[in-house]
Amino acid sequence: MPGALQTREALLDAGAALVEQHGLGGLSVNMVVAQAGVAKGTFYVHFKDRATFVDAMHKRFHGRVQAAVDEAVQGLEPGAERIFRSTEAYLDVSIANRGVKALSLEARSDPTVQGGPMAARRERLAAAGVADLKAMGWEDAEAAAQLIAAMTREISVLEFDAGCPLPASRRVLRRFLGI
Amino acid sequence: MPGALQTREALLDAGAALVEQHGLGGLSVNMVVAQAGVAKGTFYVHFKDRATFVDAMHKRFHGRVQAAVDEAVQGLEPGAERIFRSTEAYLDVSIANRGVKALSLEARSDPTVQGGPMAARRERLAAAGVADLKAMGWEDAEAAAQLIAAMTREISVLEFDAGCPLPASRRVLRRFLGI
DNA sequence: TGTACATCAGTGAACGCGCGTTCACTGATGTAC
DNA sequence: TGTACATCAGTGAACGCGCGTTCACTGATGTAC
């Protein structure tokens, strides 16, 4: 007999597992409750509607990433080493989280969940890199931070598909950063 | 009274316009025929089913990109300049094509259309870059080509959203390539 | 200790809706004689 | 030139289905007296 919070987590876990196979667009409330082993009505005890649920999945995933990144760069000065540590923390968390592909890529162009909060989470993550790039003497630091974020997402998807870290991809990222 | 081929193109145009607003998962046959101004049955005169239609959209988009890239690099030796010209050709075609975001990003994780043919088109495009990177003395040329493709896709999405080329992003890409 | 009531996560049948797909049919155009 | 037939893009009503959401209800747990 799980408590309320455990049921909520079970639904989010079910969603993460399913989104990986069916994509964000193919994720249905029916599937989620079946996977989680609860009744359909239970879903609406915990989430207002489908869009809220997708947002909650994205929020949970990004919360984990953000926490890992914050911890990894704690006390480091802005610069090349700090931005690379950020990307490594992102990758290490992502590889352990199901649904990465859908949540980091597909979430961007799915308008069933309104882009606002999800876009804000992505931006917050990329914004930290701007300070590092400026400290490294980059012009166009904003544009560079966006491209580094894009590469990092790409590697996370490749690593998740591979099931393990891909050192060659990480080396390339390092070399792009000039380290 | 349009001929058969024009109706087919009209359906693909309608799909490209709609996918941009609603994402690939939110694209329905109903919407496409309404936008194109034809009866529902007409859709199935031209396409076996929805998945075939999505594949045809992807094929058309990638065909245009591939043709532009092939023309842009014609006669050039493998190397830094050639790979940068490729990415520029990709970007210049993408900015003029609706639905870029969905077709270049979302198509990747949508399993309603089986990944096979679409993934093959992406790989063919990225594969050309490997020779350039090897000529430039890169180790991990395959991994680097994937990341360059990811950055190029990112820029194409940003440019499409902006509605015009973004020189800062293109400069960053150039600098990453060491040119 | 026993009884009455409040709370709240969980249930599942029922709803209306839009989906993808089918199919018998239409009507314009081209070809044969 | 006129008639008969073939072709084929286009039509739209109809289908069964799974979707997201609602809601009256259950039943376990906690609290008050």
Short mmCIF file of C-alpha atoms (C1' of nucleotides) in Angstrom, two decimals:
data_model
loop_
_atom_site.label_atom_id
_atom_site.label_comp_id
_atom_site.label_asym_id
_atom_site.label_seq_id
_atom_site.Cartn_x
_atom_site.Cartn_y
_atom_site.Cartn_z
CA MET A 1 0.00 0.00 0.00
CA PRO A 2 2.07 2.91 -1.22
CA GLY A 3 1.58 6.45 0.04
CA ALA A 4 0.39 9.26 -2.17
CA LEU A 5 3.87 10.45 -3.00
CA GLN A 6 5.01 7.01 -4.03
CA THR A 7 2.11 6.66 -6.44
CA ARG A 8 3.00 10.01 -7.96
CA GLU A 9 6.59 8.89 -8.44
CA ALA A 10 5.41 5.57 -9.88
CA LEU A 11 3.38 7.46 -12.49
CA LEU A 12 6.39 9.62 -13.39
CA ASP A 13 8.60 6.54 -13.61
CA ALA A 14 6.05 4.84 -15.85
CA GLY A 15 5.92 7.93 -18.04
CA ALA A 16 9.69 8.08 -18.37
CA ALA A 17 9.89 4.42 -19.35
CA LEU A 18 7.11 4.72 -21.92
CA VAL A 19 8.18 8.00 -23.49
CA GLU A 20 11.43 6.36 -24.41
CA GLN A 21 9.65 3.76 -26.55
CA HIS A 22 6.73 5.78 -27.88
CA GLY A 23 7.94 9.35 -27.90
CA LEU A 24 6.26 12.25 -26.21
CA GLY A 25 3.45 12.43 -28.75
CA GLY A 26 2.74 8.72 -28.39
CA LEU A 27 2.52 8.84 -24.62
CA SER A 28 -1.04 8.31 -23.41
CA VAL A 29 -2.67 8.45 -20.00
CA ASN A 30 -3.96 4.92 -20.66
CA MET A 31 -0.43 3.62 -21.14
CA VAL A 32 0.90 5.41 -18.08
CA VAL A 33 -1.72 4.05 -15.70
CA ALA A 34 -1.42 0.55 -17.18
CA GLN A 35 2.35 0.62 -16.74
CA ALA A 36 2.09 2.01 -13.22
CA GLY A 37 -0.63 -0.52 -12.33
CA VAL A 38 -3.20 1.98 -11.08
CA ALA A 39 -6.69 2.97 -12.20
CA LYS A 40 -7.22 5.68 -14.74
CA GLY A 41 -8.85 7.98 -12.21
CA THR A 42 -5.76 7.83 -10.02
CA PHE A 43 -3.83 9.72 -12.66
CA TYR A 44 -6.11 12.72 -12.17
CA VAL A 45 -5.74 12.57 -8.40
CA HIS A 46 -2.08 13.50 -8.91
CA PHE A 47 -2.07 15.56 -12.09
CA LYS A 48 -4.52 18.14 -13.37
CA ASP A 49 -4.20 16.89 -16.95
CA ARG A 50 -1.82 15.31 -19.42
CA ALA A 51 0.15 18.52 -20.06
CA THR A 52 0.79 18.99 -16.34
CA PHE A 53 2.08 15.45 -16.18
CA VAL A 54 4.53 15.98 -19.05
CA ASP A 55 5.71 19.18 -17.43
CA ALA A 56 6.22 17.32 -14.16
CA MET A 57 8.35 14.71 -15.93
CA HIS A 58 10.45 17.42 -17.52
CA LYS A 59 10.75 19.25 -14.21
CA ARG A 60 11.90 16.15 -12.36
CA PHE A 61 14.48 15.32 -15.02
CA HIS A 62 15.84 18.85 -15.15
CA GLY A 63 15.87 19.10 -11.37
CA ARG A 64 18.16 16.09 -11.19
CA VAL A 65 20.43 17.50 -13.89
CA GLN A 66 20.56 20.92 -12.28
CA ALA A 67 21.41 19.48 -8.87
CA ALA A 68 24.21 17.37 -10.31
CA VAL A 69 25.61 20.31 -12.27
CA ASP A 70 25.43 22.65 -9.28
CA GLU A 71 27.30 20.16 -7.17
CA ALA A 72 29.93 19.46 -9.81
CA VAL A 73 30.88 23.09 -10.32
CA GLN A 74 30.63 24.18 -6.69
CA GLY A 75 33.45 26.58 -5.86
CA LEU A 76 34.93 26.55 -9.35
CA GLU A 77 35.86 29.81 -11.06
CA PRO A 78 34.19 30.57 -14.41
CA GLY A 79 36.26 29.16 -17.24
CA ALA A 80 36.91 26.22 -19.51
CA GLU A 81 37.23 23.64 -16.76
CA ARG A 82 33.96 24.67 -15.16
CA ILE A 83 31.91 24.47 -18.34
CA PHE A 84 33.34 21.08 -19.18
CA ARG A 85 32.55 19.80 -15.70
CA SER A 86 28.97 21.01 -16.20
CA THR A 87 28.58 19.04 -19.40
CA GLU A 88 30.05 15.94 -17.80
CA ALA A 89 27.64 16.20 -14.88
CA TYR A 90 24.77 16.59 -17.34
CA LEU A 91 25.86 13.52 -19.24
CA ASP A 92 26.40 11.38 -16.16
CA VAL A 93 22.91 12.11 -14.86
CA SER A 94 21.26 11.70 -18.23
CA ILE A 95 22.68 8.28 -18.87
CA ALA A 96 20.88 6.99 -15.78
CA ASN A 97 17.53 8.56 -16.61
CA ARG A 98 14.98 7.02 -18.91
CA GLY A 99 13.20 9.13 -21.45
CA VAL A 100 16.15 11.45 -21.95
CA LYS A 101 15.72 11.51 -25.69
CA ALA A 102 12.07 12.55 -25.58
CA LEU A 103 12.51 14.97 -22.69
CA SER A 104 15.59 16.74 -23.97
CA LEU A 105 14.81 16.77 -27.69
CA GLU A 106 11.17 16.18 -28.41
CA ALA A 107 9.83 18.31 -25.57
CA ARG A 108 11.07 21.29 -27.51
CA SER A 109 8.67 21.03 -30.41
CA ASP A 110 5.63 19.47 -28.73
CA PRO A 111 3.02 22.19 -28.35
CA THR A 112 0.54 20.06 -26.35
CA VAL A 113 2.55 21.15 -23.35
CA GLN A 114 3.05 24.90 -23.59
CA GLY A 115 6.70 25.74 -24.12
CA GLY A 116 6.99 28.29 -21.32
CA PRO A 117 8.22 26.46 -18.22
CA MET A 118 10.15 23.84 -20.13
CA ALA A 119 11.98 26.36 -22.27
CA ALA A 120 12.85 28.34 -19.13
CA ARG A 121 14.48 25.28 -17.57
CA ARG A 122 16.61 24.71 -20.65
CA GLU A 123 17.66 28.33 -20.76
CA ARG A 124 18.65 28.44 -17.13
CA LEU A 125 20.98 25.51 -17.73
CA ALA A 126 22.58 27.06 -20.82
CA ALA A 127 22.86 30.54 -19.24
CA ALA A 128 25.46 29.35 -16.74
CA GLY A 129 27.80 28.53 -19.60
CA VAL A 130 27.77 32.09 -20.91
CA ALA A 131 29.85 33.36 -17.95
CA ASP A 132 32.40 30.62 -18.54
CA LEU A 133 32.74 31.41 -22.22
CA LYS A 134 33.12 35.12 -21.55
CA ALA A 135 35.85 34.34 -19.01
CA MET A 136 37.52 32.30 -21.75
CA GLY A 137 37.53 35.34 -24.01
CA TRP A 138 34.83 34.19 -26.43
CA GLU A 139 32.91 36.68 -28.46
CA ASP A 140 29.39 35.45 -29.26
CA ALA A 141 29.28 33.73 -25.89
CA GLU A 142 25.49 33.34 -25.96
CA ALA A 143 25.52 31.66 -29.35
CA ALA A 144 28.41 29.45 -28.29
CA ALA A 145 26.60 28.39 -25.11
CA GLN A 146 23.58 27.32 -27.14
CA LEU A 147 25.70 25.21 -29.45
CA ILE A 148 27.54 23.61 -26.56
CA ALA A 149 24.18 22.77 -24.98
CA ALA A 150 23.06 21.26 -28.29
CA MET A 151 26.20 19.10 -28.47
CA THR A 152 25.75 18.00 -24.90
CA ARG A 153 22.14 16.97 -25.55
CA GLU A 154 23.31 15.09 -28.64
CA ILE A 155 25.92 13.19 -26.67
CA SER A 156 23.40 12.36 -23.94
CA VAL A 157 21.08 10.82 -26.52
CA LEU A 158 23.93 8.86 -28.13
CA GLU A 159 25.14 7.65 -24.75
CA PHE A 160 21.68 6.64 -23.68
CA ASP A 161 21.23 4.64 -26.89
CA ALA A 162 24.65 3.06 -26.40
CA GLY A 163 23.93 2.38 -22.73
CA CYS A 164 27.32 3.64 -21.63
CA PRO A 165 29.52 6.74 -21.78
CA LEU A 166 31.13 7.47 -25.15
CA PRO A 167 34.64 8.75 -24.46
CA ALA A 168 35.29 9.69 -28.10
CA SER A 169 32.30 12.04 -28.13
CA ARG A 170 33.35 13.60 -24.82
CA ARG A 171 36.90 14.08 -26.12
CA VAL A 172 35.56 15.88 -29.16
CA LEU A 173 33.51 18.19 -26.96
CA ARG A 174 36.60 18.88 -24.87
CA ARG A 175 38.62 19.69 -27.97
CA PHE A 176 35.89 22.00 -29.28
CA LEU A 177 36.12 23.85 -25.98
CA GLY A 178 39.86 24.22 -26.52
CA ILE A 179 40.90 22.30 -23.42
CA MET B 1 -7.91 21.65 -61.77
CA PRO B 2 -4.47 20.55 -60.60
CA GLY B 3 -2.81 17.41 -61.89
CA ALA B 4 -2.04 14.45 -59.67
CA LEU B 5 1.48 15.55 -58.92
CA GLN B 6 0.42 19.02 -57.90
CA THR B 7 -2.09 17.61 -55.42
CA ARG B 8 0.62 15.45 -53.93
CA GLU B 9 2.89 18.47 -53.54
CA ALA B 10 0.01 20.48 -52.06
CA LEU B 11 -0.47 17.77 -49.41
CA LEU B 12 3.25 17.81 -48.58
CA ASP B 13 3.23 21.61 -48.39
CA ALA B 14 0.22 21.50 -46.07
CA GLY B 15 1.98 18.93 -43.90
CA ALA B 16 5.12 21.05 -43.67
CA ALA B 17 3.14 24.14 -42.66
CA LEU B 18 1.15 22.25 -40.04
CA VAL B 19 3.97 20.26 -38.52
CA GLU B 20 5.64 23.51 -37.66
CA GLN B 21 2.73 24.58 -35.44
CA HIS B 22 1.60 21.25 -34.07
CA GLY B 23 4.67 19.07 -34.07
CA LEU B 24 4.98 15.73 -35.78
CA GLY B 25 2.88 13.93 -33.18
CA GLY B 26 0.11 16.51 -33.48
CA LEU B 27 -0.08 16.25 -37.26
CA SER B 28 -3.29 14.57 -38.40
CA VAL B 29 -4.60 13.48 -41.77
CA ASN B 30 -7.71 15.57 -41.06
CA MET B 31 -5.62 18.70 -40.66
CA VAL B 32 -3.57 18.02 -43.76
CA VAL B 33 -6.54 17.55 -46.07
CA ALA B 34 -8.32 20.58 -44.58
CA GLN B 35 -5.24 22.74 -45.10
CA ALA B 36 -4.72 21.42 -48.63
CA GLY B 37 -8.40 21.84 -49.44
CA VAL B 38 -9.04 18.29 -50.64
CA ALA B 39 -11.26 15.45 -49.46
CA LYS B 40 -10.02 12.97 -46.92
CA GLY B 41 -10.04 10.13 -49.42
CA THR B 42 -7.70 12.06 -51.69
CA PHE B 43 -4.96 11.71 -49.10
CA TYR B 44 -5.03 7.94 -49.55
CA VAL B 45 -4.91 8.23 -53.32
CA HIS B 46 -1.40 9.64 -52.89
CA PHE B 47 -0.09 8.01 -49.72
CA LYS B 48 -0.52 4.49 -48.38
CA ASP B 49 -0.93 5.72 -44.81
CA ARG B 50 0.12 8.45 -42.39
CA ALA B 51 3.60 7.02 -41.82
CA THR B 52 4.31 6.97 -45.55
CA PHE B 53 3.28 10.60 -45.73
CA VAL B 54 5.61 11.64 -42.92
CA ASP B 55 8.42 9.73 -44.57
CA ALA B 56 7.68 11.51 -47.86
CA MET B 57 7.88 14.89 -46.12
CA HIS B 58 11.22 13.96 -44.60
CA LYS B 59 12.47 12.64 -47.91
CA ARG B 60 11.53 15.79 -49.77
CA PHE B 61 13.18 18.01 -47.17
CA HIS B 62 16.36 15.96 -47.10
CA GLY B 63 16.43 15.75 -50.88
CA ARG B 64 16.51 19.53 -51.09
CA VAL B 65 19.22 19.74 -48.44
CA GLN B 66 21.31 17.04 -50.08
CA ALA B 67 21.08 18.68 -53.49
CA ALA B 68 22.13 22.05 -52.10
CA VAL B 69 25.02 20.53 -50.19
CA ASP B 70 26.20 18.51 -53.19
CA GLU B 71 26.19 21.61 -55.34
CA ALA B 72 27.96 23.75 -52.73
CA VAL B 73 30.88 21.38 -52.26
CA GLN B 74 31.24 20.33 -55.90
CA GLY B 75 34.89 20.03 -56.81
CA LEU B 76 36.17 20.97 -53.36
CA GLU B 77 38.88 18.90 -51.70
CA PRO B 78 38.06 17.33 -48.31
CA GLY B 79 38.94 19.71 -45.51
CA ALA B 80 37.79 22.50 -43.25
CA GLU B 81 36.44 24.75 -45.98
CA ARG B 82 34.38 21.96 -47.53
CA ILE B 83 32.69 20.94 -44.29
CA PHE B 84 31.87 24.54 -43.46
CA ARG B 85 30.40 25.07 -46.90
CA SER B 86 28.25 21.98 -46.33
CA THR B 87 26.83 23.36 -43.12
CA GLU B 88 26.16 26.72 -44.73
CA ALA B 89 24.31 25.08 -47.60
CA TYR B 90 22.27 23.07 -45.08
CA LEU B 91 21.38 26.22 -43.19
CA ASP B 92 20.49 28.25 -46.27
CA VAL B 93 18.09 25.59 -47.50
CA SER B 94 16.57 24.97 -44.08
CA ILE B 95 15.70 28.58 -43.44
CA ALA B 96 13.45 28.54 -46.49
CA ASN B 97 11.69 25.29 -45.59
CA ARG B 98 8.76 25.05 -43.24
CA GLY B 99 8.61 22.30 -40.66
CA VAL B 100 12.37 22.17 -40.26
CA LYS B 101 12.16 21.90 -36.51
CA ALA B 102 9.84 18.91 -36.53
CA LEU B 103 11.55 17.18 -39.43
CA SER B 104 15.11 17.59 -38.23
CA LEU B 105 14.59 17.13 -34.49
CA GLU B 106 11.32 15.46 -33.70
CA ALA B 107 11.43 12.94 -36.52
CA ARG B 108 14.24 11.29 -34.64
CA SER B 109 12.22 10.09 -31.68
CA ASP B 110 8.82 9.56 -33.27
CA PRO B 111 8.29 5.83 -33.62
CA THR B 112 5.01 6.06 -35.55
CA VAL B 113 7.22 6.33 -38.60
CA GLN B 114 9.82 3.60 -38.41
CA GLY B 115 13.26 5.10 -37.94
CA GLY B 116 14.95 3.17 -40.75
CA PRO B 117 14.78 5.33 -43.87
CA MET B 118 14.82 8.63 -42.00
CA ALA B 119 17.85 7.71 -39.92
CA ALA B 120 19.64 6.58 -43.08
CA ARG B 121 19.11 9.99 -44.67
CA ARG B 122 20.55 11.76 -41.64
CA GLU B 123 23.55 9.44 -41.57
CA ARG B 124 24.33 9.91 -45.23
CA LEU B 125 24.48 13.65 -44.67
CA ALA B 126 26.76 13.38 -41.63
CA ALA B 127 28.99 10.74 -43.22
CA ALA B 128 30.32 13.19 -45.78
CA GLY B 129 31.81 15.25 -42.97
CA VAL B 130 33.91 12.38 -41.70
CA ALA B 131 36.27 12.54 -44.69
CA ASP B 132 36.72 16.28 -44.17
CA LEU B 133 37.55 15.87 -40.49
CA LYS B 134 40.03 13.10 -41.19
CA ALA B 135 41.71 15.31 -43.78
CA MET B 136 41.92 17.97 -41.08
CA GLY B 137 43.75 15.52 -38.83
CA TRP B 138 40.96 14.90 -36.35
CA GLU B 139 40.95 11.76 -34.31
CA ASP B 140 37.41 10.68 -33.42
CA ALA B 141 36.23 12.00 -36.78
CA GLU B 142 32.96 10.05 -36.61
CA ALA B 143 32.07 11.45 -33.21
CA ALA B 144 33.06 14.95 -34.32
CA ALA B 145 30.90 14.70 -37.45
CA GLN B 146 27.88 13.79 -35.32
CA LEU B 147 28.41 16.79 -33.07
CA ILE B 148 28.87 19.14 -35.99
CA ALA B 149 25.63 17.82 -37.48
CA ALA B 150 23.92 18.42 -34.12
CA MET B 151 25.17 22.00 -34.00
CA THR B 152 24.08 22.59 -37.56
CA ARG B 153 20.57 21.29 -36.82
CA GLU B 154 20.47 23.54 -33.75
CA ILE B 155 21.42 26.59 -35.76
CA SER B 156 18.84 25.74 -38.42
CA VAL B 157 16.12 25.65 -35.76
CA LEU B 158 17.29 28.92 -34.22
CA GLU B 159 17.48 30.58 -37.61
CA PHE B 160 14.07 29.35 -38.60
CA ASP B 161 12.60 30.71 -35.37
CA ALA B 162 14.42 34.00 -35.91
CA GLY B 163 13.33 34.11 -39.55
CA CYS B 164 16.78 35.08 -40.77
CA PRO B 165 20.39 33.87 -40.69
CA LEU B 166 22.21 34.26 -37.35
CA PRO B 167 25.77 35.30 -38.14
CA ALA B 168 26.94 34.95 -34.52
CA SER B 169 25.92 31.26 -34.45
CA ARG B 170 27.60 30.64 -37.79
CA ARG B 171 30.78 32.36 -36.59
CA VAL B 172 30.85 30.13 -33.52
CA LEU B 173 30.49 27.04 -35.68
CA ARG B 174 33.35 28.30 -37.85
CA ARG B 175 35.52 28.86 -34.81
CA PHE B 176 34.71 25.41 -33.45
CA LEU B 177 35.91 24.01 -36.76
CA GLY B 178 39.17 25.91 -36.30
CA ILE B 179 38.80 28.02 -39.42
"C1'" DT C 1 -12.82 1.28 24.55
"C1'" DG C 2 -16.42 2.18 21.28
"C1'" DT C 3 -18.84 5.15 18.01
"C1'" DA C 4 -19.37 8.90 14.66
"C1'" DC C 5 -17.45 11.62 11.42
"C1'" DA C 6 -13.81 13.77 8.20
"C1'" DT C 7 -10.21 13.10 5.07
"C1'" DC C 8 -8.32 11.68 0.98
"C1'" DA C 9 -5.89 8.32 -2.30
"C1'" DG C 10 -7.74 5.30 -5.24
"C1'" DT C 11 -11.42 3.27 -8.47
"C1'" DG C 12 -13.53 2.26 -13.01
"C1'" DA C 13 -17.60 2.97 -15.87
"C1'" DA C 14 -19.08 6.40 -18.89
"C1'" DC C 15 -18.80 10.59 -21.89
"C1'" DG C 16 -17.89 12.86 -26.32
"C1'" DC C 17 -14.32 13.46 -29.70
"C1'" DG C 18 -11.02 13.22 -33.30
"C1'" DC C 19 -8.25 9.87 -35.10
"C1'" DG C 20 -6.63 6.72 -39.31
"C1'" DT C 21 -8.50 4.03 -42.72
"C1'" DT C 22 -11.90 2.02 -46.08
"C1'" DC C 23 -14.82 1.89 -50.04
"C1'" DA C 24 -18.48 2.45 -53.31
"C1'" DC C 25 -18.98 6.05 -56.12
"C1'" DT C 26 -18.31 10.39 -59.43
"C1'" DG C 27 -16.83 12.71 -63.35
"C1'" DA C 28 -13.34 14.40 -66.35
"C1'" DT C 29 -10.06 12.87 -69.83
"C1'" DG C 30 -8.10 9.84 -73.23
"C1'" DT C 31 -8.43 5.97 -76.59
"C1'" DA C 32 -10.62 2.67 -80.08
"C1'" DC C 33 -13.41 1.99 -83.66
"C1'" DT D 1 -17.77 13.04 -86.17
"C1'" DG D 2 -20.13 10.15 -82.88
"C1'" DT D 3 -20.30 6.34 -79.57
"C1'" DA D 4 -18.53 2.98 -76.18
"C1'" DC D 5 -15.31 1.91 -72.95
"C1'" DA D 6 -11.08 2.36 -69.77
"C1'" DT D 7 -8.50 5.01 -66.69
"C1'" DC D 8 -7.73 7.30 -62.63
"C1'" DA D 9 -7.67 11.49 -59.42
"C1'" DG D 10 -10.87 12.90 -56.44
"C1'" DT D 11 -14.98 12.40 -53.10
"C1'" DG D 12 -17.19 12.02 -48.51
"C1'" DA D 13 -19.99 9.09 -45.56
"C1'" DA D 14 -19.09 5.48 -42.52
"C1'" DC D 15 -16.34 2.28 -39.53
"C1'" DG D 16 -14.17 1.00 -35.16
"C1'" DC D 17 -10.84 2.63 -31.86
"C1'" DG D 18 -8.21 4.80 -28.33
"C1'" DC D 19 -7.91 9.13 -26.58
"C1'" DG D 20 -8.35 12.69 -22.39
"C1'" DT D 21 -11.35 13.77 -18.89
"C1'" DT D 22 -15.21 13.41 -15.45
"C1'" DC D 23 -17.55 11.83 -11.46
"C1'" DA D 24 -20.10 9.27 -8.07
"C1'" DC D 25 -18.32 6.07 -5.34
"C1'" DT D 26 -15.15 2.98 -2.07
"C1'" DG D 27 -12.51 2.00 1.78
"C1'" DA D 28 -8.63 2.68 4.70
"C1'" DT D 29 -6.81 5.86 8.14
"C1'" DG D 30 -6.94 9.47 11.52
"C1'" DT D 31 -9.45 12.38 14.92
"C1'" DA D 32 -13.10 13.78 18.46
"C1'" DC D 33 -15.71 12.75 22.08
#
